[in-house]
mmCIF file of C-alpha atoms in Angstrom:
data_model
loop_
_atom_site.group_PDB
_atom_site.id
_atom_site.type_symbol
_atom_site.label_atom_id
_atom_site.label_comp_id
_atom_site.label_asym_id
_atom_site.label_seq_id
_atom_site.Cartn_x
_atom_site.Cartn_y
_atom_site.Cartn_z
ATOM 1 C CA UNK H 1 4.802 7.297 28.913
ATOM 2 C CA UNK H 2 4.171 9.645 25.910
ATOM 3 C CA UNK H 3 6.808 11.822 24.468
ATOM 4 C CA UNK H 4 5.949 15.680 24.155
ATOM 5 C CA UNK H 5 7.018 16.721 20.461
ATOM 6 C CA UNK H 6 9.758 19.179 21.714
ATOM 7 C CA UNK H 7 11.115 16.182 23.143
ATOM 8 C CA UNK H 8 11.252 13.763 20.567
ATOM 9 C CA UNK H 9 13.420 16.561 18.329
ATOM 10 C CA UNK H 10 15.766 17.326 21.235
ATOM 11 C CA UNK H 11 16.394 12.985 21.257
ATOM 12 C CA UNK H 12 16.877 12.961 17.466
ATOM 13 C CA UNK H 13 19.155 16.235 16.889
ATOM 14 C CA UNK H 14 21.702 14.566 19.852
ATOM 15 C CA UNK H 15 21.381 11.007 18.452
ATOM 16 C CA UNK H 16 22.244 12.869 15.119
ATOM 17 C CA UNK H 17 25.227 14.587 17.052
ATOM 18 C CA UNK H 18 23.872 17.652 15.920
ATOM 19 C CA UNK H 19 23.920 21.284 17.694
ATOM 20 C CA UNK H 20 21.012 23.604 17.932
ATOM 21 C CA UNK H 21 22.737 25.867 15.924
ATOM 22 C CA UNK H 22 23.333 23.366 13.000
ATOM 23 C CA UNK H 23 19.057 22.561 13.323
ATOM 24 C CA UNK H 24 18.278 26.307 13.291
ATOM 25 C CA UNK H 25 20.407 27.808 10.451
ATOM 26 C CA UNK H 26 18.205 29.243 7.700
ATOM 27 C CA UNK H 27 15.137 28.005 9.271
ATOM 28 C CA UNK H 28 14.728 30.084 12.360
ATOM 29 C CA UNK H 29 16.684 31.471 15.101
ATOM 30 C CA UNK H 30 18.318 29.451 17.629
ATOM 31 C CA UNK H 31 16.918 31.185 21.078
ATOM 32 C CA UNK H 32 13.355 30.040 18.734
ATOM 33 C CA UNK H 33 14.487 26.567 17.942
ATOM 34 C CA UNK H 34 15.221 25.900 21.829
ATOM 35 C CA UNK H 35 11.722 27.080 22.960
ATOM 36 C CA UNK H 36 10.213 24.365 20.323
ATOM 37 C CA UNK H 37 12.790 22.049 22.037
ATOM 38 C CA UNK H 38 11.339 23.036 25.746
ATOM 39 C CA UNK H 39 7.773 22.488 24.470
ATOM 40 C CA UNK H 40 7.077 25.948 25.142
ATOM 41 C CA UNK H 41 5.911 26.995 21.466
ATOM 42 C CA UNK H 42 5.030 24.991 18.062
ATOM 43 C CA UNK H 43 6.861 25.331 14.932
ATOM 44 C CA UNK H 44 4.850 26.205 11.874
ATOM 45 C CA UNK H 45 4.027 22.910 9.532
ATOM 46 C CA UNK H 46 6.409 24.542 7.260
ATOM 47 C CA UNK H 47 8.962 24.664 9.637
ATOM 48 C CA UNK H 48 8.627 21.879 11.227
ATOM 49 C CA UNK H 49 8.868 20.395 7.595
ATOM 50 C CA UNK H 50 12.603 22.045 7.309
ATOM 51 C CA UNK H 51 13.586 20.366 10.875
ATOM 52 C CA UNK H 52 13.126 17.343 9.958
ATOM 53 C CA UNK H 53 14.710 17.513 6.532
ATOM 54 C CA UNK H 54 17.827 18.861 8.384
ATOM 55 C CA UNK H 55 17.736 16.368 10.857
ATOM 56 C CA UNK H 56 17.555 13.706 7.906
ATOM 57 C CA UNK H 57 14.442 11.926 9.615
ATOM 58 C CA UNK H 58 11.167 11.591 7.560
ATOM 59 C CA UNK H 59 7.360 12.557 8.700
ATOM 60 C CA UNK H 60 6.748 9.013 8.827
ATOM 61 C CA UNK H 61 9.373 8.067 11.255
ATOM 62 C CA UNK H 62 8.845 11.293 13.374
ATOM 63 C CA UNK H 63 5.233 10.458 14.044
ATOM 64 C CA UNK H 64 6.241 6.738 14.403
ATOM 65 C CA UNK H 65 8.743 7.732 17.170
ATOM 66 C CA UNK H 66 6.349 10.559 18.333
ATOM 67 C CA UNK H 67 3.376 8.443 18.738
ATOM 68 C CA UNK H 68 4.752 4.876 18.881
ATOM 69 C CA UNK H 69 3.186 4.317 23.086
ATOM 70 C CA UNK H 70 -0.280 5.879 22.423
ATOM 71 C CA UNK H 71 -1.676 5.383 18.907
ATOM 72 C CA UNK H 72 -5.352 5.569 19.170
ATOM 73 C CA UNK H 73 -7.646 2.923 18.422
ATOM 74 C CA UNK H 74 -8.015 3.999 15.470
ATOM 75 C CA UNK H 75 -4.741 4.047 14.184
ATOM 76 C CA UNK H 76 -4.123 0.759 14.852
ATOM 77 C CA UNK H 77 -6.719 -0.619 13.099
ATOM 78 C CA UNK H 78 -5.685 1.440 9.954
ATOM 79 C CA UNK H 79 -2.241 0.275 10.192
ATOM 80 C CA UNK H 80 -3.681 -3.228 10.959
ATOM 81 C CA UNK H 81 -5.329 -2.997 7.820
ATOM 82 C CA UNK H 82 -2.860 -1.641 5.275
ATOM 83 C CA UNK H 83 -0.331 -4.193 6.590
ATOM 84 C CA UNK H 84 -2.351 -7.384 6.073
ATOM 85 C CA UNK H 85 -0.300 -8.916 2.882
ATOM 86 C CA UNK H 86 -2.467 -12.104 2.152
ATOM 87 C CA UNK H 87 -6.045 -12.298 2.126
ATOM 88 C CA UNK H 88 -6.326 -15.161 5.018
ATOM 89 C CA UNK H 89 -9.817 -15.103 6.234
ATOM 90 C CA UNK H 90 -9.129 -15.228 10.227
ATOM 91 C CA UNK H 91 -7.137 -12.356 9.926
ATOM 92 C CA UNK H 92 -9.724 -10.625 7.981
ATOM 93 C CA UNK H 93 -12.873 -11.601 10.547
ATOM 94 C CA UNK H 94 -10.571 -10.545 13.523
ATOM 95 C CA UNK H 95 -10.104 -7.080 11.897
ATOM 96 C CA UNK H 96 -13.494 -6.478 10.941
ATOM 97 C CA UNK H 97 -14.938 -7.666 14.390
ATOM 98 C CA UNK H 98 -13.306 -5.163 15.859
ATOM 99 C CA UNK H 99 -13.769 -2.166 13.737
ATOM 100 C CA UNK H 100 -17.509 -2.890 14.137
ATOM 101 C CA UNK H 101 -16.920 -2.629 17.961
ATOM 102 C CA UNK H 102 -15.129 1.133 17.190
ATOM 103 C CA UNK H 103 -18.030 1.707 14.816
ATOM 104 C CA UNK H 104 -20.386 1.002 17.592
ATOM 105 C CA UNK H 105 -18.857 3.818 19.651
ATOM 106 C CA UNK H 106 -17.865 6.518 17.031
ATOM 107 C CA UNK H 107 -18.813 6.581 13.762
ATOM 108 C CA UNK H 108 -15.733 7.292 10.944
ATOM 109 C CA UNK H 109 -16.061 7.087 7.664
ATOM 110 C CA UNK H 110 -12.518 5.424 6.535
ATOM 111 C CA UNK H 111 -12.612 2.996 9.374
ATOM 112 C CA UNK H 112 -16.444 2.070 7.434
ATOM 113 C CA UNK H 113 -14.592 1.548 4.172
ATOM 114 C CA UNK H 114 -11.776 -0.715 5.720
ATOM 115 C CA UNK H 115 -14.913 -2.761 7.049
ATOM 116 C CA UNK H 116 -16.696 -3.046 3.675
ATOM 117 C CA UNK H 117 -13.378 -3.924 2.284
ATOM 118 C CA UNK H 118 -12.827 -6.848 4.907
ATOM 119 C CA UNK H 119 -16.336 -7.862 4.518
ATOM 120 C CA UNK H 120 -16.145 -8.049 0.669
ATOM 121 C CA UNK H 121 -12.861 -9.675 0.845
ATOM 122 C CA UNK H 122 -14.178 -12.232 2.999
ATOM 123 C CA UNK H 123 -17.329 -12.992 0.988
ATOM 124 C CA UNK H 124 -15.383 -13.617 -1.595
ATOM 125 C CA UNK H 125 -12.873 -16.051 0.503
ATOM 126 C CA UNK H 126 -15.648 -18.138 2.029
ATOM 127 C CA UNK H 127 -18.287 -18.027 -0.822
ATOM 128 C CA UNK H 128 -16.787 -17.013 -3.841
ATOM 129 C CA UNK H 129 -20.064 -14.582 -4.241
ATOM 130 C CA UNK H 130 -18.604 -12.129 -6.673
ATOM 131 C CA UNK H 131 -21.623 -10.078 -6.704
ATOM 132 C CA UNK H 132 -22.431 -9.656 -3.336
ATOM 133 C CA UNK H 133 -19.016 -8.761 -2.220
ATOM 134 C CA UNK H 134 -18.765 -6.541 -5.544
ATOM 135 C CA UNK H 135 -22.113 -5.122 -3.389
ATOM 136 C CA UNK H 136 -19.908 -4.115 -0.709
ATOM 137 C CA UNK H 137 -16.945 -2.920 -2.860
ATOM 138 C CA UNK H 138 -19.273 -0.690 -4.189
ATOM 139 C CA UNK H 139 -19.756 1.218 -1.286
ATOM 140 C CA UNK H 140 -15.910 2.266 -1.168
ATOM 141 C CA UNK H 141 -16.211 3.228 -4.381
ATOM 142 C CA UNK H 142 -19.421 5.524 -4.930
ATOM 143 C CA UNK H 143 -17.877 7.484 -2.186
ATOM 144 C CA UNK H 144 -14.700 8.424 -3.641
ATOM 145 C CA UNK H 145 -15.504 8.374 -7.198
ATOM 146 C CA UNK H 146 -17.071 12.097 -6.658
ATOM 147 C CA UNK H 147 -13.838 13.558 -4.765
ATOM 148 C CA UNK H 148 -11.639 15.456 -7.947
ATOM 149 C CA UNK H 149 -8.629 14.331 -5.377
ATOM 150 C CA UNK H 150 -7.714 11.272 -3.964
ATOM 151 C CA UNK H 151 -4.824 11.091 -1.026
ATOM 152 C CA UNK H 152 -2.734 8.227 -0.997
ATOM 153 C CA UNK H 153 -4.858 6.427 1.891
ATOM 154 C CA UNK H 154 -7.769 6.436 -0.447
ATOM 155 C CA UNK H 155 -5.710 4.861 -3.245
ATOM 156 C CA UNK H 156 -4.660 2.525 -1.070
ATOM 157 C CA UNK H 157 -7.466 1.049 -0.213
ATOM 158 C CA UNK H 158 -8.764 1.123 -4.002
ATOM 159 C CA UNK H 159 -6.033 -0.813 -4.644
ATOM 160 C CA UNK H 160 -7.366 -3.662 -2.253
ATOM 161 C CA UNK H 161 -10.770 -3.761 -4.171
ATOM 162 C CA UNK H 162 -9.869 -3.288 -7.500
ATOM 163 C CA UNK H 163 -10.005 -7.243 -8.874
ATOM 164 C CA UNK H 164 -13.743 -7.470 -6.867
ATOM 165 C CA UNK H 165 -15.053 -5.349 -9.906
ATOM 166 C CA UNK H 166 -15.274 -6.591 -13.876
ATOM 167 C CA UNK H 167 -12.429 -6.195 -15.558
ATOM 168 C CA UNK H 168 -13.362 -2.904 -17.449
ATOM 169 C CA UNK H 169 -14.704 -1.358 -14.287
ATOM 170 C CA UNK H 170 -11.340 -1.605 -12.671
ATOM 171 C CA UNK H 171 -9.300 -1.105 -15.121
ATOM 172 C CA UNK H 172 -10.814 1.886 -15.474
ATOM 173 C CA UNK H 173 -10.437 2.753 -11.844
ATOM 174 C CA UNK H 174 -6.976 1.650 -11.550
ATOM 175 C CA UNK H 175 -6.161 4.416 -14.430
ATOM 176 C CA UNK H 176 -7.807 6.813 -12.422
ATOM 177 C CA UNK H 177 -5.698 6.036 -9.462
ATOM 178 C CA UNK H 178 -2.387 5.804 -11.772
ATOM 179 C CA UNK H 179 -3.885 9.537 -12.738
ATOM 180 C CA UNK H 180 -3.890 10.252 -9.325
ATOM 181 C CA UNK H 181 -0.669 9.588 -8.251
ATOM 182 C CA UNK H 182 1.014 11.672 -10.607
ATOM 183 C CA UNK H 183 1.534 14.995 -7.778
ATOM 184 C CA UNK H 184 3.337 12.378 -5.491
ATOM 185 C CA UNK H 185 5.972 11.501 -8.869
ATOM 186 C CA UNK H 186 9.545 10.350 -7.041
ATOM 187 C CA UNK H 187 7.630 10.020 -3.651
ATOM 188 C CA UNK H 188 8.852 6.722 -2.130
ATOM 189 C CA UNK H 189 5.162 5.351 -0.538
ATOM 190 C CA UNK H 190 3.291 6.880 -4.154
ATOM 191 C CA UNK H 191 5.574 4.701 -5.707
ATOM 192 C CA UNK H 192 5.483 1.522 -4.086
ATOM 193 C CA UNK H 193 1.963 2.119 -4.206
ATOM 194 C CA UNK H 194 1.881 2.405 -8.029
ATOM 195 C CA UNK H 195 3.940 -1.134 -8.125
ATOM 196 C CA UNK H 196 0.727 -2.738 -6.235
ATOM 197 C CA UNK H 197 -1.340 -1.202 -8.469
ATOM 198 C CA UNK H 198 0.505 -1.963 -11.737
ATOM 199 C CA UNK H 199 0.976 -5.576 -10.688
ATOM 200 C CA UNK H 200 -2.637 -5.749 -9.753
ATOM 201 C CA UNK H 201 -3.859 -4.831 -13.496
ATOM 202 C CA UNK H 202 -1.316 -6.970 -15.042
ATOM 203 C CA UNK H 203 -3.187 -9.762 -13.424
ATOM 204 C CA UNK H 204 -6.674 -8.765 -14.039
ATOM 205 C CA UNK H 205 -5.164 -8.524 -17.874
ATOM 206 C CA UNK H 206 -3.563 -11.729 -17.812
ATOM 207 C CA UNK H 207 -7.219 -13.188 -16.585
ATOM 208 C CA UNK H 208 -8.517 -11.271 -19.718
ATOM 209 C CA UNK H 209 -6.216 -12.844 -21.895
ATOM 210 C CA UNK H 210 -4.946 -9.283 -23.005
ATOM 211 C CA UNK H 211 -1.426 -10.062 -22.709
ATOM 212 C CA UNK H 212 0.512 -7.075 -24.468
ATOM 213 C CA UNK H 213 -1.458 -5.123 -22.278
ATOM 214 C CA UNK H 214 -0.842 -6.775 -18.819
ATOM 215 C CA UNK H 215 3.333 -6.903 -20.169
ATOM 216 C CA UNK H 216 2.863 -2.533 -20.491
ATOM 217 C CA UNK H 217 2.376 -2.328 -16.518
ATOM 218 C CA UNK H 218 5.112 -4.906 -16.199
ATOM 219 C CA UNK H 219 7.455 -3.523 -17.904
ATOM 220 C CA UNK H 220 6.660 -0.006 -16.486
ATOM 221 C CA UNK H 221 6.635 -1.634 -12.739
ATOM 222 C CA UNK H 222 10.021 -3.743 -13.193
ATOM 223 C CA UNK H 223 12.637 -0.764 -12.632
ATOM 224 C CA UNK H 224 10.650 0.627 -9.784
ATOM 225 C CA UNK H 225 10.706 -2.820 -8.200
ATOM 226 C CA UNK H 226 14.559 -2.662 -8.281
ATOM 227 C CA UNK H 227 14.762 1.142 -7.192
ATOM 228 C CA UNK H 228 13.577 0.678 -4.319
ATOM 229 C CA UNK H 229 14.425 -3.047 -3.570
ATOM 230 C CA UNK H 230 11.327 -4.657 -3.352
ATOM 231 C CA UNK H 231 11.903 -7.857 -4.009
ATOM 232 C CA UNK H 232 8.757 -9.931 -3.433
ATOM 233 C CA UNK H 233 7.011 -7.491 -6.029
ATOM 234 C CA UNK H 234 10.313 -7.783 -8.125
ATOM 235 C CA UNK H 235 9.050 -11.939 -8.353
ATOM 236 C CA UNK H 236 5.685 -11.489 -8.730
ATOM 237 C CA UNK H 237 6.616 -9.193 -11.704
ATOM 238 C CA UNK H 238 8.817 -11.186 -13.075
ATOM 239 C CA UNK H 239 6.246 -14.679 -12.594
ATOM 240 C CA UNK H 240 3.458 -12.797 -14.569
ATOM 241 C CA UNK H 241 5.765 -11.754 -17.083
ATOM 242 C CA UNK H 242 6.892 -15.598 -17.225
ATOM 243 C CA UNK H 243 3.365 -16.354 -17.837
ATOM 244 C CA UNK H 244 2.563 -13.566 -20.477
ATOM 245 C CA UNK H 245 5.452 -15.191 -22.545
ATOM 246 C CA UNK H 246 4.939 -18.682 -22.032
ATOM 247 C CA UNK H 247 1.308 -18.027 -23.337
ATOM 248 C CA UNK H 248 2.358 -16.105 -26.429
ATOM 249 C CA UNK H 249 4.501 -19.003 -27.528
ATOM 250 C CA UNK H 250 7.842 -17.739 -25.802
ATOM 251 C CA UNK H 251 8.290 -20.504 -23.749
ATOM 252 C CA UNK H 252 11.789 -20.572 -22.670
ATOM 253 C CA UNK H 253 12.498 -16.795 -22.164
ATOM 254 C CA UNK H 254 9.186 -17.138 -20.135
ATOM 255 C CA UNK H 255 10.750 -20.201 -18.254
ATOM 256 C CA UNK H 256 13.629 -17.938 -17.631
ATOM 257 C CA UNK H 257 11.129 -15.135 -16.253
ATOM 258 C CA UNK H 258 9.663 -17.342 -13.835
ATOM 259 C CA UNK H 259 13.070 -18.803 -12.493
ATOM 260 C CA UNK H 260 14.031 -15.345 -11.533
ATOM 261 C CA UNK H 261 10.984 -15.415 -9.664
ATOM 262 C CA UNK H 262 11.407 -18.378 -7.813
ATOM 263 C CA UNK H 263 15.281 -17.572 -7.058
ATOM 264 C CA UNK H 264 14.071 -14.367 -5.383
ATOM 265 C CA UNK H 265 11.583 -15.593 -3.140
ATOM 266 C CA UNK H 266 13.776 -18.568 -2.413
ATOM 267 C CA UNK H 267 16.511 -15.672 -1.512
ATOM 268 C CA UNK H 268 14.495 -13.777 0.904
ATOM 269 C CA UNK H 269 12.355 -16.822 2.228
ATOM 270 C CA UNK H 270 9.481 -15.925 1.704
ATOM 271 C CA UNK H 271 7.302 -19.036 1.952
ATOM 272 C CA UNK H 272 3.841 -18.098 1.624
ATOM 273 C CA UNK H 273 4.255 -15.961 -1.370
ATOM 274 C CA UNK H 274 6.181 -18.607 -3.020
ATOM 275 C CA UNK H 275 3.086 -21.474 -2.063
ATOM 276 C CA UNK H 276 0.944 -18.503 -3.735
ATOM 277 C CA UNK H 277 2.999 -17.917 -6.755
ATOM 278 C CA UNK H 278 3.062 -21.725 -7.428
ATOM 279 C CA UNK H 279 -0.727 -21.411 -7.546
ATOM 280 C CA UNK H 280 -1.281 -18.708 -9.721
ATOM 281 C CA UNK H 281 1.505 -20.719 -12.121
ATOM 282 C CA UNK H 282 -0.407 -23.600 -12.079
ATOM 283 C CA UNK H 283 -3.500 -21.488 -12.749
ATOM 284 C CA UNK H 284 -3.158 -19.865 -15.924
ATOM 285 C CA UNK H 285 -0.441 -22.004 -16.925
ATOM 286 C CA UNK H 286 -1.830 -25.815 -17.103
ATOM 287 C CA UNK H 287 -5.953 -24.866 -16.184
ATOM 288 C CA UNK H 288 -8.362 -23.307 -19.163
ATOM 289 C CA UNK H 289 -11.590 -21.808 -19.000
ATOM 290 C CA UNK H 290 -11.818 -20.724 -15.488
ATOM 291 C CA UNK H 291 -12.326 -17.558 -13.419
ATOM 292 C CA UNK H 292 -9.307 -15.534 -12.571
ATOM 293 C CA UNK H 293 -7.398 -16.610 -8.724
ATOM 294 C CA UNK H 294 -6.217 -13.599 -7.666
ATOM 295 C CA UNK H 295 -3.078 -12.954 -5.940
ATOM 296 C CA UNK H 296 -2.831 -9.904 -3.684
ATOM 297 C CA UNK H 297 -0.141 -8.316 -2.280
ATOM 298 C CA UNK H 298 -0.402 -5.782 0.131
ATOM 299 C CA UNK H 299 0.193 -1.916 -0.863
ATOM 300 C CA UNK H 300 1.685 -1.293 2.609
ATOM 301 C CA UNK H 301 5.125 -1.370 2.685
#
C-alpha cells in the first residue's frame, strides 16, 4: 500500500525523534506544519525543500521512501538503466525489449534515448559495427546538442555514449558536459557524475595515445574519488594512471599505480571489475596497433 506524502514526513520527523515544533521553526507555523502532516494541504516546493533539510533526509531518499511500492513503469526502467555497471549484452537485450513494449503503448522521449543507447551498445557488443551503432548514438545526441541546458539525467546518459563517437567528437562533447555541470559544483550525484565522465576521457585519451592529456582528468578525478569514497572509480583511476606512466617510460611508479588498483578491488571484492581491469592492462599494456576496448563504468551511483 502507497504512502500519502503527509505520511511519509510524520514517519521520518518521529524516527528522527523530532517534535513538530522543532520541523516548523522558521519555516512555517506549527498548526500549518500539522495540516501538511494530515494530508490536508501541500507545502510549497520551497518549503517542502526546508523540511527536509531540517529533518536531515535528502530529495532522493524522500521520494525513494515516498514512492518505493508504486514506481511506474517508467521509472523502473530508468533506474534499470542508469544502474547497469557493465555492458553485458543479456542485460542490455532484456532492457531494451521491454522499453520497446512501453514504447508501444506511450510514446516518451527519454525512455527512446535509453533504447537507442541499449541498441547502440549492443551493436557494438555483438558486431563490433562502430558505425552503425555510432548511427544510433547519434540520435541521443542531435537531440540534446540544441538544448543551451542539460539536467543531470541528460548528462548521464551522454556519458554512456560518449566512447561510440571518434575521439574528437566526444571529447568535445564530454567538455560540454564538464561545462555543464558546473551549476551543480559540491553537489554529491554532479560529482560522481563528473568522475564517470573524467575517467571516461582519460580512456578515450589513453586510446589516442595523448597521455599528458588523459593524466589532466586523472589527476583532477583522483581527490573526488576519495571524497566521496568511491573506491572502484578510485582503481580504475589509479590503473589508467599506471598505464599512462608505464607508457611514458615510468615504469615502476606506474607499477606502483596499478598495485593500488588491484589492492582496492581486491579490498572491496569486486570481481568483475577486477577480470575487466586485467583486460584493459593487458590491452594497452602488452597489444599495439589495435582499436581502443573500452571499459565502462556506470554513472549511477
Amino acid at each position: 500500500m502507497s504512502k500519502d506524502f503527509g505520511d511519509v514526513l510524520k514517519e521520518i520527523r518521529i524516527d528522527r525523534g523530532y517534535s513538530q515544533k522543532y520541523v516548523a521553526e522558521g519555516i512555517m507555523g506549527q498548526s500549518a506544519y500539522s495540516k501538511i502532516e494530515r494530508n490536508e494541504i501541500e507545502p510549497t516546493f520551497r518549503k517542502w525543500l526546508a523540511i527536509l533539510e531540517k529533518l536531515n533526509i535528502s530529495v532522493e531518499e524522500f521520494r525513494y521512501i515516498l514512492n518505493k511500492e508504486s514506481l511506474t513503469t517508467k521509472e523502473k526502467l530508468i533506474n534499470e538503466f542508469f544502474s547497469l555497471k557493465y555492458n553485458h549484452h543479456d542485460d542490455l537485450q532484456l532492457l531494451k525489449d521491454a522499453i520497446i513494449a512501453y514504447l508501444k503503448e506511450e510514446e516518451d522521449y527519454l525512455l527512446r534515448n535509453l533504447y537507442y543507447a541499449c541498441e547502440s551498445l549492443i551493436i557494438l557488443n555483438t558486431t563490433q559495427n562502430v558505425e552503425e551503432a555510432q548511427l544510433l548514438a547519434k540520435k541521443i545526441w542531435e537531440r540534446l546538442e540544441n538544448f543551451d541546458r542539460w539536467y543531470l539525467v541528460d548528462i548521464r546518459l551522454i556519458n554512456y555514449i560518449l566512447f561510440i563517437f571518434p575521439i574528437d567528437v566526444a571529447m568535445n562533447i564530454g567538455e560540454r558536459a564538464i561545462q555543464q555541470l558546473v551549476p551543480y559544483h559540491n553537489l554529491k550525484e554532479a560529482e560522481v557524475l563528473l568522475i564517470n565522465i573524467d575517467i571516461n576521457l582519460a580512456v578515450l585519451l589513453i586510446a589516442d595515445n595523448k597521455y599528458p592529456e588523459s593524466l589532466f582528468y586523472l589527476e583532477k578525478v583522483i581527490p573526488l574519488c576519495k571524497k566521496y569514497q568511491k573506491y572502484n572509480q578510485l582503481a580504475i583511476a589509479y590503473s589508467r594512471k599506471g598505464i599512462i606512466l608505464q607508457k611514458t617510460g615510468k615504469i615502476d611508479e606506474g607499477s606502483e599505480y596499478i598495485k593500488k588498483a588491484y589492492a582496492i578491488l581486491n579490498a572491496i571484492e569486486d570481481t568483475k571489475l577486477l577480470s575487466e581491469l586485467e583486460k584493459e592492462l593487458s590491452y594497452y599494456l602488452d597489444i599495439e596497433d589495435k582499436g581502443p576496448l573500452q571499459l565502462e563504468i556506470s554513472p549511477q551511483e
